[in-house]
Short mmCIF file of C-alpha atoms in Angstrom, two decimals:
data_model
loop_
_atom_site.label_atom_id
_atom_site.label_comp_id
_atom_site.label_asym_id
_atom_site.label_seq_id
_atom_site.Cartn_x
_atom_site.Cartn_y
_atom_site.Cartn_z
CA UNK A 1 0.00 0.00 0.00
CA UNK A 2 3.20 2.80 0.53
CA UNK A 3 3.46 3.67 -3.07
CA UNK A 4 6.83 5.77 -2.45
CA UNK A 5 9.65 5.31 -4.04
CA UNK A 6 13.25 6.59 -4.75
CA UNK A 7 13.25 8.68 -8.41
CA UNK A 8 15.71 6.39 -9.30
CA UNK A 9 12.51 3.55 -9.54
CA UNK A 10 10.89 5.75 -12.32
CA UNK A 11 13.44 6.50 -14.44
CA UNK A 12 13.37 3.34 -16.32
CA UNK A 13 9.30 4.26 -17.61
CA UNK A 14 10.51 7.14 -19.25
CA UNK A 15 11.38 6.41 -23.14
CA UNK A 16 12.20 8.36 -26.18
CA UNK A 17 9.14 8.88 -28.25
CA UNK A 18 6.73 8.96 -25.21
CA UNK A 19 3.39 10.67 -24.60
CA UNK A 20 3.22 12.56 -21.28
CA UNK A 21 0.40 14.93 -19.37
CA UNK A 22 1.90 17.40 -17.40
CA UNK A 23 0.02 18.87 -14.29
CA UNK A 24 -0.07 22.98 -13.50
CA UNK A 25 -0.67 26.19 -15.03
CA UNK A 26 1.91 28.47 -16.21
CA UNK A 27 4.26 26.42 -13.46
CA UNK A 28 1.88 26.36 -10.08
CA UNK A 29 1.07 23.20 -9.77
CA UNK A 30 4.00 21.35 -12.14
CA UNK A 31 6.00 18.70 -10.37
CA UNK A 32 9.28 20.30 -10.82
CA UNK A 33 10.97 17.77 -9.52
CA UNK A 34 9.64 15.68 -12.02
CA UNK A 35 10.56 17.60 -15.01
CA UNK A 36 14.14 18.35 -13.66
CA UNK A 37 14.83 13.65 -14.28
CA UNK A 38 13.52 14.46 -17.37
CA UNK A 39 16.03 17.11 -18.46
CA UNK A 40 18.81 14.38 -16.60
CA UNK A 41 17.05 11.83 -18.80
CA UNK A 42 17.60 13.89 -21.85
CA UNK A 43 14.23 11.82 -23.08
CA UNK A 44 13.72 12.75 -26.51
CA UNK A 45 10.64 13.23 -29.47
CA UNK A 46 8.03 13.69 -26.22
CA UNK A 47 4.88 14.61 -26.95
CA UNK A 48 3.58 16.91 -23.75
CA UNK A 49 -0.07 17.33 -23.22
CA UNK A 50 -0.30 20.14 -21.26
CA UNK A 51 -2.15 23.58 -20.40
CA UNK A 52 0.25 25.69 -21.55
CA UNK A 53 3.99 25.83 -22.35
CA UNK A 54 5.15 27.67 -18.98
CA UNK A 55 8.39 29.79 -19.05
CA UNK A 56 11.70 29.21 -20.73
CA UNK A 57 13.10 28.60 -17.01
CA UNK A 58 10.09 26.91 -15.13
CA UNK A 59 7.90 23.74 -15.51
CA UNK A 60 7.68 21.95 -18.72
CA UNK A 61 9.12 25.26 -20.61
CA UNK A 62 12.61 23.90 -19.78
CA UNK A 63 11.57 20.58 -21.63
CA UNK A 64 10.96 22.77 -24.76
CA UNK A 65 14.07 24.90 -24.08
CA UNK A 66 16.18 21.47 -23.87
CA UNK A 67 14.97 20.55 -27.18
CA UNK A 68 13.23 17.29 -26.01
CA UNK A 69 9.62 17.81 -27.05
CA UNK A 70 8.31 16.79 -30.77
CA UNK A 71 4.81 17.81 -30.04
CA UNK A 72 2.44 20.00 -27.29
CA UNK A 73 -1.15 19.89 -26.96
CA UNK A 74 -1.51 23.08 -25.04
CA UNK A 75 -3.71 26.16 -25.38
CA UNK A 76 -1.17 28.65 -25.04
CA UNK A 77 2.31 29.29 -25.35
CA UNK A 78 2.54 32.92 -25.51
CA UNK A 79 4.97 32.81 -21.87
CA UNK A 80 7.47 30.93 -23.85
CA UNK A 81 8.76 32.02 -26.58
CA UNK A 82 11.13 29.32 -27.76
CA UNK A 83 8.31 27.34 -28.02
CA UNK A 84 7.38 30.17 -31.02
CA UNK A 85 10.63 30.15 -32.08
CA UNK A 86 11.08 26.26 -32.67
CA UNK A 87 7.27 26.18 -34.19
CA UNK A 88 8.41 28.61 -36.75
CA UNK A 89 11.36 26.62 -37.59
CA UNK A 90 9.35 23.15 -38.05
CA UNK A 91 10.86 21.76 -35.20
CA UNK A 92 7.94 21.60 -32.92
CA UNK A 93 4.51 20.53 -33.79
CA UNK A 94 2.34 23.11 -31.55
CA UNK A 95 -1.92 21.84 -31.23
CA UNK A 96 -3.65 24.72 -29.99
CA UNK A 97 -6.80 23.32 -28.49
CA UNK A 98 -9.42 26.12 -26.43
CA UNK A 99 -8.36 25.24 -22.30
CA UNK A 100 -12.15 24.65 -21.69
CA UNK A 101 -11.76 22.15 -24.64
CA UNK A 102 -8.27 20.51 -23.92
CA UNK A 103 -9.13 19.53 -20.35
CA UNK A 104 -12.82 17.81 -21.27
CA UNK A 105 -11.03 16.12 -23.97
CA UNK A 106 -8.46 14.93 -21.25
CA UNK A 107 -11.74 14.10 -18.73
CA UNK A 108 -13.42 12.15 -22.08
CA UNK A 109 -10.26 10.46 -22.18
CA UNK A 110 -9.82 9.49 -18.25
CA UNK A 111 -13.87 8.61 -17.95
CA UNK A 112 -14.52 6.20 -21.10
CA UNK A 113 -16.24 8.45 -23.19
CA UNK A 114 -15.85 8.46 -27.23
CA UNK A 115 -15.29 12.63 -26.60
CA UNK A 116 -17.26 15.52 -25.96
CA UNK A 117 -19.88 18.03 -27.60
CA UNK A 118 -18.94 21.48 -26.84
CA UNK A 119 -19.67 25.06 -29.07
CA UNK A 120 -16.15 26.23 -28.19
CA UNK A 121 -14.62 26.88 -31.66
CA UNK A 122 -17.62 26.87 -33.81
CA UNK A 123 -16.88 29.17 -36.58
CA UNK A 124 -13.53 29.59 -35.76
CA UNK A 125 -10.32 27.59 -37.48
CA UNK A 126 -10.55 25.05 -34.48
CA UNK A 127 -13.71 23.51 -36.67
CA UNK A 128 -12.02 22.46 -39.34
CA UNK A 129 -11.19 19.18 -39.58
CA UNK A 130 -13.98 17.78 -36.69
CA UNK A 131 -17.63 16.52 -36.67
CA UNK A 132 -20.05 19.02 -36.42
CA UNK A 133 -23.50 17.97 -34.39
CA UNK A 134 -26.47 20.21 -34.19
CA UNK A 135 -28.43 19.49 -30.88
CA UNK A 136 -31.66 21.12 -30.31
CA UNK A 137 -30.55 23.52 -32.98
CA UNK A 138 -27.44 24.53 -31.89
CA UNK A 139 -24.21 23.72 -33.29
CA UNK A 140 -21.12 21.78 -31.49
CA UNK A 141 -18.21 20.32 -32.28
CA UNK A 142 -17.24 16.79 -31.88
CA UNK A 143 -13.72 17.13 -29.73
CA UNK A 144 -11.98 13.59 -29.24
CA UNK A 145 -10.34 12.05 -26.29
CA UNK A 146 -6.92 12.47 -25.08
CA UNK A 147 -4.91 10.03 -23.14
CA UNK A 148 -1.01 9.46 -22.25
CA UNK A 149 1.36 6.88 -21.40
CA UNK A 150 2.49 8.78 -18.22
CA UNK A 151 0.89 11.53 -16.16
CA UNK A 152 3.27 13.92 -13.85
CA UNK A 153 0.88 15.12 -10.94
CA UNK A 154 2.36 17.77 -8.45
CA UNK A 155 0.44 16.99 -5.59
CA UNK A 156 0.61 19.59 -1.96
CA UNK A 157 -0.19 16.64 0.13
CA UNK A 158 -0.22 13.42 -0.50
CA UNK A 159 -0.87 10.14 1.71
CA UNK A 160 1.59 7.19 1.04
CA UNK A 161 -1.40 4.90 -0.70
CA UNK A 162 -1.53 8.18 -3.34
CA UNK A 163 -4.46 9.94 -1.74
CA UNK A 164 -4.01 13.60 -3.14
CA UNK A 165 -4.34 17.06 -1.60
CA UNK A 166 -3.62 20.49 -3.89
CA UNK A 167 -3.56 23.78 -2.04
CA UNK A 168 -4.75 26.58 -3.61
CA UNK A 169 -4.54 26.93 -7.47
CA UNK A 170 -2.59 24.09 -7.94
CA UNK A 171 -5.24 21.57 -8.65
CA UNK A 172 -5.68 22.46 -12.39
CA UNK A 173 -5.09 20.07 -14.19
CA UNK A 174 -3.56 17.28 -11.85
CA UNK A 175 -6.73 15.77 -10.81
CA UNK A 176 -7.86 15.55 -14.16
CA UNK A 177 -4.80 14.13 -16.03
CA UNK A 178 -4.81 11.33 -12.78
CA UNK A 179 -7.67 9.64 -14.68
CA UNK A 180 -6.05 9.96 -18.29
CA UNK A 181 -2.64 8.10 -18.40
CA UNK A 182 -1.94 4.66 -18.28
CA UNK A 183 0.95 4.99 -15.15
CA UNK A 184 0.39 8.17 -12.76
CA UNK A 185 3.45 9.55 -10.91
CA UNK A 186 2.42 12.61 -8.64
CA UNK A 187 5.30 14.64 -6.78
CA UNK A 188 4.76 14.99 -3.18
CA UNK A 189 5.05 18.54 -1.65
CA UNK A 190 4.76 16.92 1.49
CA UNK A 191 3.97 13.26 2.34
CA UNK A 192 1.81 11.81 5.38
CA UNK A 193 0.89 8.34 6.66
CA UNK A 194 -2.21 6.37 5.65
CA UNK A 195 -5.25 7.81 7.34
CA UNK A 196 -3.93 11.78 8.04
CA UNK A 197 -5.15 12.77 5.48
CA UNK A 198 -9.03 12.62 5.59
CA UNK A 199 -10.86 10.86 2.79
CA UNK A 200 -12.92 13.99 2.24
CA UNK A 201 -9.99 15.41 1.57
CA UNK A 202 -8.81 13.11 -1.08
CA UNK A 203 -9.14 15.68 -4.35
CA UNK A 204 -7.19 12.57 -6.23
CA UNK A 205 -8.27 8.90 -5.08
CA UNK A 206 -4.80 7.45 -4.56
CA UNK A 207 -6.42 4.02 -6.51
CA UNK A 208 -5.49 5.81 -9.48
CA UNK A 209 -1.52 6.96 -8.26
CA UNK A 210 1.23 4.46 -9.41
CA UNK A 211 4.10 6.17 -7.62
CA UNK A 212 5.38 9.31 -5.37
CA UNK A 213 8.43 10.24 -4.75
CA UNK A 214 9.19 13.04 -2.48
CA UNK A 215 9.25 16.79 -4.37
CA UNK A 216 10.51 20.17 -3.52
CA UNK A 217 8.61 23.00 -1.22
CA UNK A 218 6.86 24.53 -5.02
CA UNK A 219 7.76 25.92 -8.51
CA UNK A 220 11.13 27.87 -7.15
CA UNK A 221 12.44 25.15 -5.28
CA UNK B 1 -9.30 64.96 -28.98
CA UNK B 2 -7.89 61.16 -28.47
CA UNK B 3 -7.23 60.42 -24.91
CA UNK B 4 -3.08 59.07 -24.18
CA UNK B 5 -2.59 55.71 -23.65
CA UNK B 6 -2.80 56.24 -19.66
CA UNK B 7 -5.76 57.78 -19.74
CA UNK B 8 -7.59 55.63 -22.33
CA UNK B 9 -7.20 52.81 -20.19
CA UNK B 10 -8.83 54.50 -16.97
CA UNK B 11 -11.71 55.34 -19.25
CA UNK B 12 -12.21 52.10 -20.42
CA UNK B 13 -11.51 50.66 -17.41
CA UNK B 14 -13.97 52.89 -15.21
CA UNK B 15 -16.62 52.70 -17.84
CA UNK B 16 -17.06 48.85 -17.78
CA UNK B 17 -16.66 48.60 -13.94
CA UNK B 18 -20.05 50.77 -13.99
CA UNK B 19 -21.71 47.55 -16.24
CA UNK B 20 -21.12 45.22 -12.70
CA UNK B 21 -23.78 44.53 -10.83
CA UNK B 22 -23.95 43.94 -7.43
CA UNK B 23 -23.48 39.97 -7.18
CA UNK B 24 -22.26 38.87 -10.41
CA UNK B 25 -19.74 36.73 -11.23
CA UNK B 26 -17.13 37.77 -13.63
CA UNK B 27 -13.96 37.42 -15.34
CA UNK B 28 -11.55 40.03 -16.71
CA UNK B 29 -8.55 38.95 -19.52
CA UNK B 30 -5.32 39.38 -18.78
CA UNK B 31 -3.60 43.29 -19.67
CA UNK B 32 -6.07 46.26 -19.82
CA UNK B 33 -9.38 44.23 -18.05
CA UNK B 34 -7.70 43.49 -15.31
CA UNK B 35 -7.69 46.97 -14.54
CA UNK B 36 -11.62 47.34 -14.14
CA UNK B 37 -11.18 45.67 -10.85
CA UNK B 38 -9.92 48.79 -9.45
CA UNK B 39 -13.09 51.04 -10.42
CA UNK B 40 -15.89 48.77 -9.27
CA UNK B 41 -18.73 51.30 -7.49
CA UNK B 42 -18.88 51.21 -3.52
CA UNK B 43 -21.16 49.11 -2.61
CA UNK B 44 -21.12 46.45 -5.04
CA UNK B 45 -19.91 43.43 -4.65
CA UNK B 46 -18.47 41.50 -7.39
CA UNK B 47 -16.94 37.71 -7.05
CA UNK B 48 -14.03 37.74 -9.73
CA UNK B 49 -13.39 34.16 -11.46
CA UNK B 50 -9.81 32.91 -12.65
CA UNK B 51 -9.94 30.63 -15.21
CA UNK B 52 -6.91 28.47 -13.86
CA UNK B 53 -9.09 27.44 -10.89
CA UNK B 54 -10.85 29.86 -8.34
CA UNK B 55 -13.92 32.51 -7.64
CA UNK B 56 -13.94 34.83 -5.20
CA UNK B 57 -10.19 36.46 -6.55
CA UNK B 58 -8.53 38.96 -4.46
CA UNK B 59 -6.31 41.83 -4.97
CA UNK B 60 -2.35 41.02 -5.46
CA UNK B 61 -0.60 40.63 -2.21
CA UNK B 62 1.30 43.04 -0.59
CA UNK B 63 5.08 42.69 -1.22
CA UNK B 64 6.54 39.37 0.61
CA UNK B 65 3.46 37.79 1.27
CA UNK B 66 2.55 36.14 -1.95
CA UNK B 67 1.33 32.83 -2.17
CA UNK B 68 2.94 30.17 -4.26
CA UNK B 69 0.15 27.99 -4.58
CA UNK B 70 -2.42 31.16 -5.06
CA UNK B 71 -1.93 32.20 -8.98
CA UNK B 72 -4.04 34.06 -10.85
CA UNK B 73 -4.60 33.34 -14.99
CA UNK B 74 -1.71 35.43 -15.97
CA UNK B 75 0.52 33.27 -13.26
CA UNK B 76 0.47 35.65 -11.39
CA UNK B 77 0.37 35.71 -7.35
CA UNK B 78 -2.81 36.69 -5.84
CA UNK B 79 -5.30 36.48 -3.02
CA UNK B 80 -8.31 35.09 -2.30
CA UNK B 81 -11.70 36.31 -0.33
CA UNK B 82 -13.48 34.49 2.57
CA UNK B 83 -16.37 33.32 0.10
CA UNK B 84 -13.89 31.93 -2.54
CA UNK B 85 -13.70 28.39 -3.54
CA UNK B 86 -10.97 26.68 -5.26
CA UNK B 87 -11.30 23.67 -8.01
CA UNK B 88 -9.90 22.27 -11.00
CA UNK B 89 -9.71 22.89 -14.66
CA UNK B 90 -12.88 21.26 -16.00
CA UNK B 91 -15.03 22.65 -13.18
CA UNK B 92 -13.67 25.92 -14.09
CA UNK B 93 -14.51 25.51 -17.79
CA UNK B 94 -18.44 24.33 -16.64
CA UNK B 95 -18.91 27.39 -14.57
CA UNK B 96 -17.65 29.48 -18.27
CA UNK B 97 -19.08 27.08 -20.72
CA UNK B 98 -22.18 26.92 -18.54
CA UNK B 99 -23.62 29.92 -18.27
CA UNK B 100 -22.89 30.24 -14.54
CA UNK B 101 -20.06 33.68 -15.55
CA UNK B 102 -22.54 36.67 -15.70
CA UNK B 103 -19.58 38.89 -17.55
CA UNK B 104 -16.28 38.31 -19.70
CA UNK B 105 -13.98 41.33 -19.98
CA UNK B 106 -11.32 40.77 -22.93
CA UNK B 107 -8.93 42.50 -24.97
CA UNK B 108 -9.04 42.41 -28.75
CA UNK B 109 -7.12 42.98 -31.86
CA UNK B 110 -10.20 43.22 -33.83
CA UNK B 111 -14.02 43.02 -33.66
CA UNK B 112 -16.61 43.55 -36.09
CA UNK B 113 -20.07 44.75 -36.68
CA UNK B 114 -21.46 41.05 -36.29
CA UNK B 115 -20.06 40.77 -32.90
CA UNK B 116 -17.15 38.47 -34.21
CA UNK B 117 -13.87 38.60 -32.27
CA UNK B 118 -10.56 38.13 -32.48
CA UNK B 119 -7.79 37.94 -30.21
CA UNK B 120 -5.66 34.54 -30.18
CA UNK B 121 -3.46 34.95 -33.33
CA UNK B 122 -1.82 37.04 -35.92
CA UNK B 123 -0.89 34.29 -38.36
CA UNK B 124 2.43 34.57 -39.49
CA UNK B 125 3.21 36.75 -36.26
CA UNK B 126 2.28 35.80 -33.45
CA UNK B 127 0.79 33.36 -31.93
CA UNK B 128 0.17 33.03 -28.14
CA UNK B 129 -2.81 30.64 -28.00
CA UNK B 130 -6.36 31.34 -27.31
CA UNK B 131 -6.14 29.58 -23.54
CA UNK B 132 -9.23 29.92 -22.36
CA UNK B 133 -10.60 32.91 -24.30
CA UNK B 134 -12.71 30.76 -26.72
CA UNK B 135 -14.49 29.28 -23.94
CA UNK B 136 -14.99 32.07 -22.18
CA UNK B 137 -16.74 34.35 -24.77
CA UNK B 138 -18.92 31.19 -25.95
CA UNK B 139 -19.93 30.36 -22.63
CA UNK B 140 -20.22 33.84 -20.45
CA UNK B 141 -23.66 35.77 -20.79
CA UNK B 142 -22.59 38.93 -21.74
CA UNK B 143 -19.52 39.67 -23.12
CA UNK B 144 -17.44 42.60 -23.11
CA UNK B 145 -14.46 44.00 -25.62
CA UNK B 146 -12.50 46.31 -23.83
CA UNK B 147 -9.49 47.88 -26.12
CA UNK B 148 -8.26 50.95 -27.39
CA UNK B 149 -10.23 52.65 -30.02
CA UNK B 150 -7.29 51.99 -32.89
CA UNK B 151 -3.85 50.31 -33.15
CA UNK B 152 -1.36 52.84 -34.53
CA UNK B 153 -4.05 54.73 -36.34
CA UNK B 154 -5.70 52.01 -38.01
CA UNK B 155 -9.57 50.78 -36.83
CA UNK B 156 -9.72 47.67 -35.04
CA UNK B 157 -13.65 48.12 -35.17
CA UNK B 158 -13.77 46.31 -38.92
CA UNK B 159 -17.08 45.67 -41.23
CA UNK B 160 -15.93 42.07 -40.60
CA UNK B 161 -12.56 40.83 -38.96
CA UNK B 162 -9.75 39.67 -41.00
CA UNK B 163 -8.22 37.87 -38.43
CA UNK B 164 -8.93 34.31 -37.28
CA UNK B 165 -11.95 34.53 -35.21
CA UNK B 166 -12.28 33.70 -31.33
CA UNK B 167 -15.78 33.32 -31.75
CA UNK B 168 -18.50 34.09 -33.98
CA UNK B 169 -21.19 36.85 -33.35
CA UNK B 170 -20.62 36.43 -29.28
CA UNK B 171 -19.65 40.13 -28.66
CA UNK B 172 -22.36 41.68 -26.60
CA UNK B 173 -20.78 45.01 -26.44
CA UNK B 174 -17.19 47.22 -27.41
CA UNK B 175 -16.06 49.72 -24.73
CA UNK B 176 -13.01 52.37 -25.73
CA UNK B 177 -11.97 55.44 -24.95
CA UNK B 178 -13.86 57.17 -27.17
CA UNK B 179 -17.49 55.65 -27.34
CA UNK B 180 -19.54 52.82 -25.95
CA UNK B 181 -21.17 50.33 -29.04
CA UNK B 182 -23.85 48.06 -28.55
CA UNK B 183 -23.84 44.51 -31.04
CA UNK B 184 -27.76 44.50 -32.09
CA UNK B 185 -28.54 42.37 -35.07
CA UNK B 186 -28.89 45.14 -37.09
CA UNK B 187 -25.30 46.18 -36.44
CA UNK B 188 -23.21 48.39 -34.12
CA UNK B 189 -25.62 51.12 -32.29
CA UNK B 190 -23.30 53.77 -30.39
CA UNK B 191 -24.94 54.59 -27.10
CA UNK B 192 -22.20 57.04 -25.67
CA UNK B 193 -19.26 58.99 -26.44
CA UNK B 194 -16.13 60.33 -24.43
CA UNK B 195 -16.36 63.84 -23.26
CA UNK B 196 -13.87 65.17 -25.27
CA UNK B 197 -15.02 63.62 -28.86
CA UNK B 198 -17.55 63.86 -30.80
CA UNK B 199 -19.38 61.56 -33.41
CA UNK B 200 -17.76 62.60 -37.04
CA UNK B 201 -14.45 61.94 -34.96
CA UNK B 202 -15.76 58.12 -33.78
CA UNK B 203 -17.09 57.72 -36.88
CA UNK B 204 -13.81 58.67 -39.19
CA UNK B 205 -11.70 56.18 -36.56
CA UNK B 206 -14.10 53.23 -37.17
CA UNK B 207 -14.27 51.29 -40.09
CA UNK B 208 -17.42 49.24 -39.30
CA UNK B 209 -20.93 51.06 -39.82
CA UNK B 210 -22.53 53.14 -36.86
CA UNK B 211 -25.95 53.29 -36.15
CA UNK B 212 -26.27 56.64 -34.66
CA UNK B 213 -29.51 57.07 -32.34
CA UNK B 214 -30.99 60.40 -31.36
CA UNK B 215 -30.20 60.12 -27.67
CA UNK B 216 -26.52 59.61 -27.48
CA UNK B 217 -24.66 59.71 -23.75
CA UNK B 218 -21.83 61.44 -22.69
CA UNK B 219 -20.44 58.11 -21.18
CA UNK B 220 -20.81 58.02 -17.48
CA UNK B 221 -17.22 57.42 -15.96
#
């Protein structure tokens, strides 16, 4: 039931080639930690599903910076510009996908459905290419599920089965990408024994954590 | 006469905080928005949503006591009222997509006379993203485009945008320094006008038609 282990365990899931979701928004909430074995790893061709593409120096911006990333599914990546810079040059394939959008197509993706109806984007480029349903005579697009091999969950509190506690803004994403990948590592801020942290406080039900290892204190640690 | 920069801003920004009613829930873009937090009336109290989890937004913190795990859309540090709740990215996006966000406040590059905006790209350019914009002016009631009058000279209230849309005939209404326009179906109707302007001067810095009513404001800032 004590799901912690020593980085060193997890290194061997990460692979060249490899599709990852990435908790946090503009770098509250990434597991830092996390994203500095990557850089170690020197893992290439990832592709990062994501909210956005952070900052050159924070989160999964360094990921970019290092050259390691062949594709993002993000909705914005307007705080980094390298991530401009290599899209320009054909190096990086950049998705832009509406937030609202991105993280129900995530939730279709962690919940078993076929994807989800939403009028985001209708009439905008973000149509083209997808199913268009009218429902009660309004129009929505058909957006399609989104899963990984590995999600990266920066969790404030977590108990050692994987029970998950974010403080503040840094829920985002992680609770939602927990559902969506087929092994879930979350990055303890701080980690307690089975049973201190109350179930109601469970944001993340630790059935669905693989492993956590022990993180830093937040994004400038 | 065509209020500075400076002072453009404080009319806009005074001018929409007078649209707030006591109550509502609303959330302001990123850059000149952001700003209409600082007018809003005594007496009425307005719960501010960020889109990267949270209502009930506070002001920034003072110097040295900023939050880590308290961020507001822009990544910024911020606080958060006694009323506020925290929550995730898809509960976020159900509170904008449905219909529970009374106002949107955004910036533009260009709107039209259909109440088509757009903000995310300038192909070629630049190209931050739309993040959560999309969403947000689908799925808020009324939505509000708060920008300066032109860009270098040039009207960024167009017969029909050139750029890539945001969103198609959402715009409820376009506040600048110089006038207040109301999107009807029948086009733009201009309700007020700055102080210091006067209608042939709107009208020559607007490239999208006017419908000019009898009783024109002064607008009320």
């Amino acid at each position: 039931m004590n799901k912690v282990v020593d980085i060193e365990k997890i290194k061997p899931f990460f692979k060249d080639g490899m599709t990852l979701m990435i908790g946090g928004f503009l770098a509250c909430g990434t597991p830092e930690k996390l994203i500095d074995m990557l850089l170690e790893l020197n893992v290439k061709d990832l592709t990062i599903i994501a909210n956005d593409t952070s900052f050159p120096d924070r989160g999964l911006g360094r990921l970019v910076v290092n050259g390691q990333v062949k594709k993002v599914i993000v909705s914005h990546i307007g705080t980094n510009p390298e991530t401009g810079r290599l899209m320009n040059e054909g190096k990086l394939e950049v998705e832009l996908c509406p937030q609202g959008t991105l993280i129900e197509r995530i939730r279709a993706g962690g919940s078993g459905l076929g994807g989800v109806l939403t009028p985001t984007g209708v009439g905008t480029i973000v149509e083209e290419g997808k199913q268009k349903l009218t429902i009660n005579g309004k129009e929505y697009l058909l957006e399609l599920p989104l899963r990984a091999d590995v999600a990266l969950i920066k969790g404030s509190i977590v108990d050692e089965f994987g029970n998950t506690f974010y403080k503040g803004t840094t829920r985002n994403f992680n609770p939602i990408i927990a559902f969506a990948a087929d092994t879930v590592i979350v990055e303890a801020e701080e980690i307690v024994k089975v049973g201190e942290l109350r179930p109601e406080d469970a944001m993340t039900p630790g059935v669905l954590v693989d492993y956590i290892i022990k993180g830093g204190e937040g994004f400038d640690s | 006469m065509i209020p500075n920069q400076e002072l453009a801003k404080e009319i806009i920004a005074k001018r929409i905080a007078k649209e707030l009613k006591d109550g509502q829930l609303v959330n302001l873009g990123i850059g000149l928005p952001t700003l209409v937090a600082n007018y809003v009336p005594e007496g009425v109290h307005i719960i501010f949503q960020s889109e990267n989890g949270m209502v009930g937004m506070g002001p920034a913190p003072e110097k040295g006591k900023e939050d880590k795990n308290i961020t507001n859309a822009g990544g910024m540090p911020v606080t958060i009222m006694p009323f506020g709740a925290f929550f995730d990215s898809a509960t976020s996006f159900a509170l904008i997509r449905g219909g529970h966000v009374d106002i949107t406040v955004l910036g533009a590059l260009e709107v039209d006379q259909e109440g088509n905006l757009a903000n995310w790209i300038i192909p070629g350019k630049m190209v931050p993203g739309m993040g959560g914009a999309m969403d947000l002016v689908v799925g808020a009631r009324k939505v509000i485009v708060a920008m300066q009058h032109t860009s270098k000279g040039q009207p960024k209230i167009l017969k029909k945008c050139r750029l890539p849309l945001t969103a198609k005939a959402e715009v409820n209404m376009i506040v600048t320094e110089l006038c207040v326009l109301e999107v009807t179906d029948k086009g733009l109707v201009l309700r007020e006008i700055y102080k210091d302007t006067t209608i042939d001067e709107v009208k020559s810095l607007t490239e999208a038609d006017l419908i000019i009513p009898e009783d024109i404001k002064i607008m009320d800032i």
